[in-house]
CSV table of C-alpha atoms and ligand atoms in Angstrom, one decimal:
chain,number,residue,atom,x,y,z
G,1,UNK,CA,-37.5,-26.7,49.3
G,2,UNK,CA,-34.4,-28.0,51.7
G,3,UNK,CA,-35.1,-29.9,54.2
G,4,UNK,CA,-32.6,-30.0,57.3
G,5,UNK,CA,-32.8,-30.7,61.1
G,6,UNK,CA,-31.3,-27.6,62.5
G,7,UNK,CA,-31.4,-23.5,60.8
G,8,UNK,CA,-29.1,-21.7,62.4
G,9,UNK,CA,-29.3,-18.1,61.7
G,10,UNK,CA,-25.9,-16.2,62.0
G,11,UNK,CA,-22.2,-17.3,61.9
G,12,UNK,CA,-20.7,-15.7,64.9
G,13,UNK,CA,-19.4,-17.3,67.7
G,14,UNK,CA,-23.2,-18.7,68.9
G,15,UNK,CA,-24.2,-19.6,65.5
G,16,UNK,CA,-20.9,-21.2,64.3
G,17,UNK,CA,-20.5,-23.0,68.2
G,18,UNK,CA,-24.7,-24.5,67.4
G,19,UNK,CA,-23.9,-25.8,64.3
G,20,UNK,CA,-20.7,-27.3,65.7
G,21,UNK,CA,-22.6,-29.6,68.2
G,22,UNK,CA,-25.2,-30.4,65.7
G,23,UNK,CA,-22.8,-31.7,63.2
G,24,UNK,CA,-21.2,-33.7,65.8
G,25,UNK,CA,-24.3,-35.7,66.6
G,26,UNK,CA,-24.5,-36.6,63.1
G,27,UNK,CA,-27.5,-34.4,61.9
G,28,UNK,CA,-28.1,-32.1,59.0
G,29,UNK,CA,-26.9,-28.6,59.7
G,30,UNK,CA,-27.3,-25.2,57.9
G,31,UNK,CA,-25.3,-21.8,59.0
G,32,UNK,CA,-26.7,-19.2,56.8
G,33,UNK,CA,-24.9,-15.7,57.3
G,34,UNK,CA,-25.6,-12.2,55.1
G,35,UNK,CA,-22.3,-11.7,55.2
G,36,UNK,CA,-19.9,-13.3,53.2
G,37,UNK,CA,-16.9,-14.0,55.8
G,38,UNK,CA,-18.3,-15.8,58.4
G,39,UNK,CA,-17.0,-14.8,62.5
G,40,UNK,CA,-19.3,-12.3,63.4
G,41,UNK,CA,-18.2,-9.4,65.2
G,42,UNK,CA,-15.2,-11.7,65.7
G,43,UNK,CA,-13.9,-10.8,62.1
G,44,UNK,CA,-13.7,-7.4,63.3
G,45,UNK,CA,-11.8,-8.1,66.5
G,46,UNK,CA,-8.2,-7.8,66.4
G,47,UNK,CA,-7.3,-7.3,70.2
G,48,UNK,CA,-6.6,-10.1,72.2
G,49,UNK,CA,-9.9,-11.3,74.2
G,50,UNK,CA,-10.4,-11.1,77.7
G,51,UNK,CA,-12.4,-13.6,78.9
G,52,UNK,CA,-11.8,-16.9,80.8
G,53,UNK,CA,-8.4,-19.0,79.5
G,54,UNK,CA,-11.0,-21.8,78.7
G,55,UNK,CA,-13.2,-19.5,76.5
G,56,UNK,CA,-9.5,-18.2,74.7
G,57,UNK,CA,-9.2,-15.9,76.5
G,58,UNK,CA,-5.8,-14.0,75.5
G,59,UNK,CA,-6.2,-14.9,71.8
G,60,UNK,CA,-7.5,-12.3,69.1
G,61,UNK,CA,-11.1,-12.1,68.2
G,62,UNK,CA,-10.6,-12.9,64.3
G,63,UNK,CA,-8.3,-15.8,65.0
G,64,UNK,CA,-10.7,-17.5,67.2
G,65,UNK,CA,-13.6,-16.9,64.3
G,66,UNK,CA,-10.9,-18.9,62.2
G,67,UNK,CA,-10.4,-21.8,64.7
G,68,UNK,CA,-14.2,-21.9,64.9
G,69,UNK,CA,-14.7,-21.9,60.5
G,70,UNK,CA,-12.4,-24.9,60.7
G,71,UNK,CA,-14.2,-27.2,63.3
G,72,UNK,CA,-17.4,-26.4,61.9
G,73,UNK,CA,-15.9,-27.4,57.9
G,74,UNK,CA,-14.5,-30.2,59.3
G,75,UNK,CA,-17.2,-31.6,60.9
G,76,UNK,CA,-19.5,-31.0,57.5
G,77,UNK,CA,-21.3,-28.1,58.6
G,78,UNK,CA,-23.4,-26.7,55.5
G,79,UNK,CA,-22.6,-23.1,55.4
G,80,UNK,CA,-24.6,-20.3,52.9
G,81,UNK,CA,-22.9,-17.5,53.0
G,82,UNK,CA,-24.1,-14.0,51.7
G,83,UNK,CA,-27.8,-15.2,52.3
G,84,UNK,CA,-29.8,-13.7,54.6
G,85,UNK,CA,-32.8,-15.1,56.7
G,86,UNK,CA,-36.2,-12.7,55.9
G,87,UNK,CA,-39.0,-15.2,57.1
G,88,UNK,CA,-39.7,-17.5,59.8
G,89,UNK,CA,-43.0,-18.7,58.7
G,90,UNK,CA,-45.4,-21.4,60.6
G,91,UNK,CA,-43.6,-25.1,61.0
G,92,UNK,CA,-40.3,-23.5,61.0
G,93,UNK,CA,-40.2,-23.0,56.8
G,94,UNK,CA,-37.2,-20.3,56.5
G,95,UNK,CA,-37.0,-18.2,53.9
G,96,UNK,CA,-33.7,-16.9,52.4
G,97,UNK,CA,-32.6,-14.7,49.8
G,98,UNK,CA,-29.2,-13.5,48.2
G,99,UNK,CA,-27.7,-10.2,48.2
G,100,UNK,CA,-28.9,-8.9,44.9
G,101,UNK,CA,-28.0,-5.4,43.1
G,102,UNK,CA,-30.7,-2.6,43.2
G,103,UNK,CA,-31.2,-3.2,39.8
G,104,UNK,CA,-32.0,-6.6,39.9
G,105,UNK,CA,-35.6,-7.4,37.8
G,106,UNK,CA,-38.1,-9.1,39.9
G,107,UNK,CA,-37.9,-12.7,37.8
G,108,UNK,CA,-34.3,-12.3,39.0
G,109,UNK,CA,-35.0,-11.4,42.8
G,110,UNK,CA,-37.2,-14.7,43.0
G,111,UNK,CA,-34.6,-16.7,41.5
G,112,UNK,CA,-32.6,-15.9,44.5
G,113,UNK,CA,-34.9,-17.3,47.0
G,114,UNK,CA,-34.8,-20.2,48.6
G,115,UNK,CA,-37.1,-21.7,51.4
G,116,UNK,CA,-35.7,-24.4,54.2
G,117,UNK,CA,-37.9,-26.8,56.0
G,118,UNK,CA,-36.2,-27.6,59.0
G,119,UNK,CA,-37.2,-29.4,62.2
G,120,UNK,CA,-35.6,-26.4,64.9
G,121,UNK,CA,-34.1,-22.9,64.1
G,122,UNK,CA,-31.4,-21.4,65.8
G,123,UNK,CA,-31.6,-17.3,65.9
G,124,UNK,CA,-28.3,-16.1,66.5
G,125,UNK,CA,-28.3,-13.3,64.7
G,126,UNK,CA,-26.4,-10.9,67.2
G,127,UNK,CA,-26.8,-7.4,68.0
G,128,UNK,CA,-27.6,-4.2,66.9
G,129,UNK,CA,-26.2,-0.5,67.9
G,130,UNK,CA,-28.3,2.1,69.6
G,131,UNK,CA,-28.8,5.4,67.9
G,132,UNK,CA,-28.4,9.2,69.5
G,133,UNK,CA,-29.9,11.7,68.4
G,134,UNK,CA,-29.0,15.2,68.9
G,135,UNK,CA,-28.8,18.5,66.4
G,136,UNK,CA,-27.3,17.4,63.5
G,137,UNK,CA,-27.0,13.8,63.7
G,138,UNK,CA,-27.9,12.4,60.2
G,139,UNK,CA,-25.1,14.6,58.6
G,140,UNK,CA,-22.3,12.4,56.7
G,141,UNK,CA,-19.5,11.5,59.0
G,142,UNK,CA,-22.1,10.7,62.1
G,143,UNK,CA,-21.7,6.9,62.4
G,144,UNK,CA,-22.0,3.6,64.9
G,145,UNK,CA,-18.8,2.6,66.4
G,146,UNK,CA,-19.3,-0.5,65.1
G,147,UNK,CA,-19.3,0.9,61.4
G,148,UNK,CA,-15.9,2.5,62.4
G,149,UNK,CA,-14.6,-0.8,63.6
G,150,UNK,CA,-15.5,-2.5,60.0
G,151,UNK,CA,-14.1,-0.1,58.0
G,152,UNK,CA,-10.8,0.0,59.5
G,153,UNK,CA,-10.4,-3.6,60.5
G,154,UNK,CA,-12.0,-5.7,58.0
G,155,UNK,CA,-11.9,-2.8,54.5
G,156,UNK,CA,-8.5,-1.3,56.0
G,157,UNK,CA,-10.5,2.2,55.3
G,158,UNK,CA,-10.4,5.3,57.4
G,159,UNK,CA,-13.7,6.7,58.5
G,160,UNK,CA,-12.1,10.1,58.9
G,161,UNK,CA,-8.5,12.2,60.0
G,162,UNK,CA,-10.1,13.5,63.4
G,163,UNK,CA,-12.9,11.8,65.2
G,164,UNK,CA,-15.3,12.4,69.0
G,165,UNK,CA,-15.9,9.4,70.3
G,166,UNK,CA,-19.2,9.1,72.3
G,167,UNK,CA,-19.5,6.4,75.1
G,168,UNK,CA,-16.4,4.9,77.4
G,169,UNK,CA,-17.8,1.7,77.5
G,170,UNK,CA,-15.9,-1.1,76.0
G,171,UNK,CA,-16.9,-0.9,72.7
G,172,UNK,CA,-16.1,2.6,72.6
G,173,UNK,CA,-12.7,2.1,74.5
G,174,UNK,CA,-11.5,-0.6,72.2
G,175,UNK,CA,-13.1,1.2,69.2
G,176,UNK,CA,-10.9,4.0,70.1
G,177,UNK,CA,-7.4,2.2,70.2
G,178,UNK,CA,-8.0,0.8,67.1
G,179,UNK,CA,-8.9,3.5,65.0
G,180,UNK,CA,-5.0,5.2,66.9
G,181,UNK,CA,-3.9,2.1,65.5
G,182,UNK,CA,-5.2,3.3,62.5
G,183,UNK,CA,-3.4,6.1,62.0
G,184,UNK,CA,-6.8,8.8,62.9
G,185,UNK,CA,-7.0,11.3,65.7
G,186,UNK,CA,-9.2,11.0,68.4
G,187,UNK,CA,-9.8,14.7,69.4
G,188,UNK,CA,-12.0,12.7,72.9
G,189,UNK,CA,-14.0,10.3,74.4
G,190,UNK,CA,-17.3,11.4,75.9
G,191,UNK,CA,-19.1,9.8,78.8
G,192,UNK,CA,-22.6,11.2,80.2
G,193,UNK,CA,-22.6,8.7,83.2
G,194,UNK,CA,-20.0,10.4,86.0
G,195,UNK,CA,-18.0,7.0,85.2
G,196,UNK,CA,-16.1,5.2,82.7
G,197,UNK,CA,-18.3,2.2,82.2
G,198,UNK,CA,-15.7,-0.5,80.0
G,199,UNK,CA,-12.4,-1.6,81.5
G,200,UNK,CA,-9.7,0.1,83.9
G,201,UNK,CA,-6.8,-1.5,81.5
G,202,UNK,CA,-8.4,-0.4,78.2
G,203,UNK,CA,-9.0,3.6,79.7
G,204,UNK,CA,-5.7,3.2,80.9
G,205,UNK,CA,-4.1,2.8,77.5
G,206,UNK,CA,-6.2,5.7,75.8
G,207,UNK,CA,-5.3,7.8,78.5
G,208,UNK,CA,-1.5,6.9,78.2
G,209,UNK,CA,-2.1,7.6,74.1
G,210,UNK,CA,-2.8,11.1,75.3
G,211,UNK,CA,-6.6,10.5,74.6
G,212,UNK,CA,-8.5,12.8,76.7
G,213,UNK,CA,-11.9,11.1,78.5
G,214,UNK,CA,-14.2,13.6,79.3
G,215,UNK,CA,-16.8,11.7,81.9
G,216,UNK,CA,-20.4,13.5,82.8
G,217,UNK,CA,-20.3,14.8,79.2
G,218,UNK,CA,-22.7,14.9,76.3
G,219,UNK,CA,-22.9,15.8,72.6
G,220,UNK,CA,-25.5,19.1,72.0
G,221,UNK,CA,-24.9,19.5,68.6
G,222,UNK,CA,-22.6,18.4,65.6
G,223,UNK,CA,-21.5,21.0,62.9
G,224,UNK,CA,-21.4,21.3,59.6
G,225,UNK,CA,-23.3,22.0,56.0
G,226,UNK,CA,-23.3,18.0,54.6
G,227,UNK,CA,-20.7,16.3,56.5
G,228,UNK,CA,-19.5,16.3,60.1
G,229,UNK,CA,-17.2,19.6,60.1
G,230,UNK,CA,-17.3,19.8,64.4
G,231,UNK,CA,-19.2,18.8,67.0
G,232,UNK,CA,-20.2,21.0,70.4
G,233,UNK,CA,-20.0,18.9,73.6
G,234,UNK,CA,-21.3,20.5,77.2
G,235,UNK,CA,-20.8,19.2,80.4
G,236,UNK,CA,-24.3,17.8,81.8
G,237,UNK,CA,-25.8,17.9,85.9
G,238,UNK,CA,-26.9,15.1,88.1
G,239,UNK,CA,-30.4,14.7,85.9
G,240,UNK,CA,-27.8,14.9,82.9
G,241,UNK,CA,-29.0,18.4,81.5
G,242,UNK,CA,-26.2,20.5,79.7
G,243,UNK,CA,-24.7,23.0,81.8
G,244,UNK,CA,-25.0,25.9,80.5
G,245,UNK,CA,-22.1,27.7,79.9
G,246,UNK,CA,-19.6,24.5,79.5
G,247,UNK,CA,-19.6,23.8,76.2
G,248,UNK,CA,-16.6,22.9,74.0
G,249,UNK,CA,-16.0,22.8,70.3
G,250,UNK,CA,-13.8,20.0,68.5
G,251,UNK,CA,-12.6,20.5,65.0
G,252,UNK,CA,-13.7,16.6,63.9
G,253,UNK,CA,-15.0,15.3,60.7
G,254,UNK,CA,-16.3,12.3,62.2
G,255,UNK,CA,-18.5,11.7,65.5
G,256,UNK,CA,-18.8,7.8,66.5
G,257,UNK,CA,-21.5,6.8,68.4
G,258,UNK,CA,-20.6,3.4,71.1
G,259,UNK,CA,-23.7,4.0,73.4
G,260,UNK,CA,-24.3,0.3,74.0
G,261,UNK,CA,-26.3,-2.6,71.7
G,262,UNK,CA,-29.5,-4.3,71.8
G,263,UNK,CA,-30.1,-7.7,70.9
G,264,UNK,CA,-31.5,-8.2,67.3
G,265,UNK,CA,-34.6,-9.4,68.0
G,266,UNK,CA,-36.3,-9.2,64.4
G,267,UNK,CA,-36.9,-12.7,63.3
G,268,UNK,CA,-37.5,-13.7,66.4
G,269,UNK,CA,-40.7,-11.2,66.7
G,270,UNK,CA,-41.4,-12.4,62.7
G,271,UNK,CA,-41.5,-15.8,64.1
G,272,UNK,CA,-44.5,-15.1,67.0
G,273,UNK,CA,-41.9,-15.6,70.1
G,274,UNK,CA,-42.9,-13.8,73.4
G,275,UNK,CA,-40.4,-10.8,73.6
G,276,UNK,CA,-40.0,-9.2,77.1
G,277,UNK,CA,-38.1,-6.3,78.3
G,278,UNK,CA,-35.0,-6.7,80.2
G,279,UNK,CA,-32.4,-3.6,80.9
G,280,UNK,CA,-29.5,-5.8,81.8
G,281,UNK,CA,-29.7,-8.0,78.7
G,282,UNK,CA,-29.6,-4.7,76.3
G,283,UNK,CA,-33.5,-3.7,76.3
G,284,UNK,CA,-35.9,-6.3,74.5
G,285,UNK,CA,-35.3,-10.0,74.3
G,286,UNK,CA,-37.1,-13.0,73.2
G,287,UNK,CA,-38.1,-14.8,76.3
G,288,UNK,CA,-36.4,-18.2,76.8
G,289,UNK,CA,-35.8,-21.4,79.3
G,290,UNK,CA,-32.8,-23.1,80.9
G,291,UNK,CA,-31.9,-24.8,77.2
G,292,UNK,CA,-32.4,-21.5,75.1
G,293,UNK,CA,-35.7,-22.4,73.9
G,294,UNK,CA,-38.1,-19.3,72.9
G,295,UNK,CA,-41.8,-19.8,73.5
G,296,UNK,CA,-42.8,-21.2,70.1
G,297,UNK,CA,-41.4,-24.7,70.5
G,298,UNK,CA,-38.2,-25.7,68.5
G,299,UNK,CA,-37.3,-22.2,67.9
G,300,UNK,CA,-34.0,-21.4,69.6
G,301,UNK,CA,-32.3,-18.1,70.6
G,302,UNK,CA,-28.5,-17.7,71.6
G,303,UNK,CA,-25.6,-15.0,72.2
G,304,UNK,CA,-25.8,-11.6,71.7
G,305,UNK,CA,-29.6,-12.0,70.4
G,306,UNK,CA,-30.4,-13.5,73.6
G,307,UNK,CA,-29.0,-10.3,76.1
G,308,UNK,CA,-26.3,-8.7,75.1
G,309,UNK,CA,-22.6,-10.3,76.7
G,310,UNK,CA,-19.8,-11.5,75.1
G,311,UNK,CA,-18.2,-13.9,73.0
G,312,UNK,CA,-17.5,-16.3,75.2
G,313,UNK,CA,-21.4,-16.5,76.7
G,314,UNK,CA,-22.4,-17.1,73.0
G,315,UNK,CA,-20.3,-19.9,72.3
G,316,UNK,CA,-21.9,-21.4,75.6
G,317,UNK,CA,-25.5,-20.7,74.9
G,318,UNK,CA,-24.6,-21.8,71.1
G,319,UNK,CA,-23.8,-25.1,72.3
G,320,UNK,CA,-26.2,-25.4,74.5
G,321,UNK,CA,-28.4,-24.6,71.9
G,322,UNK,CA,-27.2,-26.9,69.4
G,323,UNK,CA,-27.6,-30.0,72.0
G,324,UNK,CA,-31.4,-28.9,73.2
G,325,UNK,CA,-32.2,-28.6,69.5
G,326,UNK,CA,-30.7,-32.5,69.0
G,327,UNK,CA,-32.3,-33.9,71.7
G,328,UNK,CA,-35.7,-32.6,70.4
G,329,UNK,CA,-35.7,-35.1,67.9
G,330,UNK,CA,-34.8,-38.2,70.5
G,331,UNK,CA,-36.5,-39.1,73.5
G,332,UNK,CA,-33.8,-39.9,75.5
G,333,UNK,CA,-29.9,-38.6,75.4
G,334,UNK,CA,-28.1,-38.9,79.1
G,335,UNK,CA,-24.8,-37.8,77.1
G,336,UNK,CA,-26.6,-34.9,76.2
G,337,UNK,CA,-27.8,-34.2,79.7
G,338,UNK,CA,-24.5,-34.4,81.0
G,339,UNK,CA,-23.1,-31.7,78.6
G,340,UNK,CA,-26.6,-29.6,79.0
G,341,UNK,CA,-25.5,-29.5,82.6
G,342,UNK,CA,-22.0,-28.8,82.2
G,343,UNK,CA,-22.7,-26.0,79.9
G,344,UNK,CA,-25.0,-24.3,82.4
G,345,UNK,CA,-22.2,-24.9,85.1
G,346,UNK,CA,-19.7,-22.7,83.1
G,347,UNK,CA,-22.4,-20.0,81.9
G,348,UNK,CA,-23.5,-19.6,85.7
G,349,UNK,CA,-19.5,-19.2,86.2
G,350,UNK,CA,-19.1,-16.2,83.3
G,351,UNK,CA,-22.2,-14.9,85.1
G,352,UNK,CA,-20.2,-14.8,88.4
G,353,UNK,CA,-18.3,-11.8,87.6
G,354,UNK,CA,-18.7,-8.7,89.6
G,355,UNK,CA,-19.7,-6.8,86.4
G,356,UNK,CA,-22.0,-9.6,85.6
G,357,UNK,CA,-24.8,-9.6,88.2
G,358,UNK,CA,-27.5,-8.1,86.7
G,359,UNK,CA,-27.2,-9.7,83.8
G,360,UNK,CA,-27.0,-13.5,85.8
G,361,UNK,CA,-30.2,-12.3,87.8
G,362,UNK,CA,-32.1,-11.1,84.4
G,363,UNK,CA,-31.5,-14.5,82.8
G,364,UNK,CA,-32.4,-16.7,85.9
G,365,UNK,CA,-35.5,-14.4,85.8
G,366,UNK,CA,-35.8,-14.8,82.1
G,367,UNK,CA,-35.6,-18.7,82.9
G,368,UNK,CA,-38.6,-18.2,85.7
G,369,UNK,CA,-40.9,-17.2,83.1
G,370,UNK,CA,-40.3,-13.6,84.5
G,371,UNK,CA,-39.0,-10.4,83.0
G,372,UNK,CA,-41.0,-7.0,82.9
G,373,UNK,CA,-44.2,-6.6,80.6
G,374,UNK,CA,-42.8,-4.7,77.6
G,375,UNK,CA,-43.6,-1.2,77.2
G,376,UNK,CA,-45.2,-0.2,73.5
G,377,UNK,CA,-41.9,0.2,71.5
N,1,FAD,C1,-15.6,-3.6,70.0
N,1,FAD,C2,-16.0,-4.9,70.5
N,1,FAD,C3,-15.0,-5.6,71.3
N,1,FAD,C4,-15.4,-6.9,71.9
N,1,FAD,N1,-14.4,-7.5,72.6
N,1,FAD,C5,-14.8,-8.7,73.2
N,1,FAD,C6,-13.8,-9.4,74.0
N,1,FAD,O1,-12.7,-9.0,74.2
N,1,FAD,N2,-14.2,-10.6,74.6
N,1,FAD,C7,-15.4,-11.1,74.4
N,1,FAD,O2,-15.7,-12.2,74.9
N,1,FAD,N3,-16.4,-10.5,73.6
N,1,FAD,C8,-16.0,-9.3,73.0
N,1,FAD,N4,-17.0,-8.6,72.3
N,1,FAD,C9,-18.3,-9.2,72.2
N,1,FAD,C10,-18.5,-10.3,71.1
N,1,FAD,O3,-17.9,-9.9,69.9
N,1,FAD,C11,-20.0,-10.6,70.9
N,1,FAD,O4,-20.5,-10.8,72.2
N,1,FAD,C12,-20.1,-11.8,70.1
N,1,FAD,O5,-19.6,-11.7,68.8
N,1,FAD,C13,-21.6,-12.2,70.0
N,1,FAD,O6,-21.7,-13.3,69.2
N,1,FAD,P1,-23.1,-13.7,68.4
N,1,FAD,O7,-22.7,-14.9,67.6
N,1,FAD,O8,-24.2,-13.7,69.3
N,1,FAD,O9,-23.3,-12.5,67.4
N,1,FAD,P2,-22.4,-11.8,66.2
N,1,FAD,O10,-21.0,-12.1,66.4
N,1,FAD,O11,-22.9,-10.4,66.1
N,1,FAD,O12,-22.9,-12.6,64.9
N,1,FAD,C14,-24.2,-12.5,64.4
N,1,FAD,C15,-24.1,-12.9,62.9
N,1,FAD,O13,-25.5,-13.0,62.4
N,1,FAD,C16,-25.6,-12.5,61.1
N,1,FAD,N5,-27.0,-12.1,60.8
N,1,FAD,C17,-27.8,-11.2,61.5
N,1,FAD,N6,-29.0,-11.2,61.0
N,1,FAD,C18,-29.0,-12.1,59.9
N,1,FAD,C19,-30.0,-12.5,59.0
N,1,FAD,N7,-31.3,-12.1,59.1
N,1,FAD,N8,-29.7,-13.5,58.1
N,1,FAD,C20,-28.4,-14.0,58.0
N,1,FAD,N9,-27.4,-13.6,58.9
N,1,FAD,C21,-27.7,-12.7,59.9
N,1,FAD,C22,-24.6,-11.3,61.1
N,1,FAD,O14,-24.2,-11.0,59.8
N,1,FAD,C23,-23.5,-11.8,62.0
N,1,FAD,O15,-22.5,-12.4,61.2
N,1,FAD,C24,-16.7,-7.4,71.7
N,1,FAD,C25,-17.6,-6.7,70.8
N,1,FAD,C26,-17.2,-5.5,70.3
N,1,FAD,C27,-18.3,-4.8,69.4
């Protein structure tokens, strides 16, 4: 068994930002990721972030997960790469195992293992896409936005020659202009709310690429015998029914789905944390305070895992993190304070926003020991 002071699960911007303060008090830091180039989403990220200047704003999503690799190296930051986390168990062991083949013999699985005994863990483990489902949705060529957004950016693979886009939000926006990039079609964008939901200047260039967006829209059915050959899209009324009577064929062999995230919440319920619903922060959440603490005591949550924002937010709450999960093992740390209170300065200032409001009133309640009583998932 290792033993360190500080987990963190995840190398994105939260996880890397965590073990960045840890390391620069001095104590014994592990970043374990299942992926084998650390970032994140970040790696995937090739636009130019928006964002506030002091949260780099301006520079490219994979060039900041650099920046971040190289302060967290310097600073001695252990990092275990290709592991990933399967068990939070009582006292805050952590169990970890490499990616092995399918073929791999069970003697072999075990010697893969590896258990940490540390004294906090740090869940930032990100987010997860939601799923649609509608006639013909497990056919071949029916896929997350996100998987499009890995296979172009980070494999330099084309999903397909003509894809439907479903969801204007900014994940489907961006999604969009980089598969153009890429060299695919975009027969549409589809949006069921009467709205586009991501940014004016994103829509704008889609629409300037000659990119229809068809708003109040949905997907009744995608075609085809084992792959994605078409896909039917109606129109849909107030309550979001499909008109009938409106419905339009594209010739596509892929559909992508961008209808929004939810945070990853899986170790966090393995490790006994109170989860609690919250619509703003991307559906269920594991409760925590002011200093990113869960309710089992030294286990942490931060970024996308704890409500879904953006990459600047989860380098915030990955510091803050990071500090509250030093100052657990000292009694006293007014330097720490001071930075705790800073931190919370400029997350309450992201939070400002006029898109943001929900999501600063969810996390204030969050804080207040509020959010709704979950429904049975
Ligand atoms: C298309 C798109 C565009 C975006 N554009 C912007 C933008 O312009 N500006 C901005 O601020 N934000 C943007 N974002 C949002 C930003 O990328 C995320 O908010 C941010 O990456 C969240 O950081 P995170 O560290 O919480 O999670 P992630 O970046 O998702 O990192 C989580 C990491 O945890 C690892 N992991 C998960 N489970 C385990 C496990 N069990 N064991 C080991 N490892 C595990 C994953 O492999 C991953 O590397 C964009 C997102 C998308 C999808």
């Amino acid at each position: 068994m290792s033993a360190v002071d500080v987990l963190v699960v995840g190398a994105g911007p939260a996880g890397l930002a965590a073990g960045i303060e840890v390391a620069k008090r001095g104590r014994r830091v592990c970043v374990v990721d299942r992926n084998l180039r650390p970032g994140g989403q970040l790696i995937k990220q090739i636009h130019k972030f928006f964002g506030s200047r002091e949260h780099r704003a301006g520079v490219r999503g994979v060039d900041i997960a650099v920046e971040l690799l190289e302060e967290a190296r310097a600073l001695g930051v252990t990092l275990r790469l290709g592991w990933e986390v399967f068990a939070i168990r009582p006292g805050h062991r952590v169990d970890i195992v490499q990616a092995v083949a399918d073929d791999a013999s069970a003697s072999e699985r075990n010697a893969l293992t590896e258990t940490f005994d540390a004294h906090s863990v740090i869940l930032a483990p990100g987010a997860e896409e939601n799923a649609l489902q509608f006639e013909g949705w497990t056919l071949a060529g029916v896929m997350g936005a996100g998987a499009a957004q890995t296979l172009i950016n980070v494999w330099r693979v084309r999903p397909g020659r003509r894809v439907l886009m479903i969801g204007a939000g900014n994940v489907g926006l961006i999604v969009t202009y980089q598969l153009l990039q890429a060299g695919v079609t975009v027969a549409a964008i589809i949006e069921a709310a009467p709205r586009i939901g991501g940014y004016g200047v994103h829509a704008a260039k889609i629409r300037r690429a000659g990119v229809p967006i068809l708003t109040s829209h949905t997907i009744v059915r995608a075609e085809g015998r084992e792959c994605v050959e078409g896909a039917v899209v109606a129109q849909v009324d107030g309550a979001w029914s499909p008109i009938e009577g409106s419905e339009r064929r594209f010739d596509v062999d892929v559909i992508c789905v961008a209808v929004g995230l939810h945070p990853n919440t899986r170790l966090a319920s393995l490790a006994g944390c109170r989860l609690v619903c919250s619509p703003a922060l991307g559906g269920w959440v594991a409760l925590h305070n002011a200093l990113q603490e869960t309710t089992v005591p030294g286990i942490y949550v931060a970024g996308d895992a704890a409500g879904i924002e953006e990459a600047s937010t989860a380098l915030e709450e990955g510091r803050l993190a990071g500090i509250a999960a030093c100052q657990r093992m000292r009694t006293t740390d007014t330097k720490g304070d001071a930075e705790i209170a800073a931190i919370q300065r400029r997350l309450d200032d992201l939070r400002g926003g006029p898109f943001c409001g929900g999501i600063r009133a969810a996390k204030s309640g969050l804080q207040a020991e509020g959010g709704a009583p979950c429904p049975a998932a």
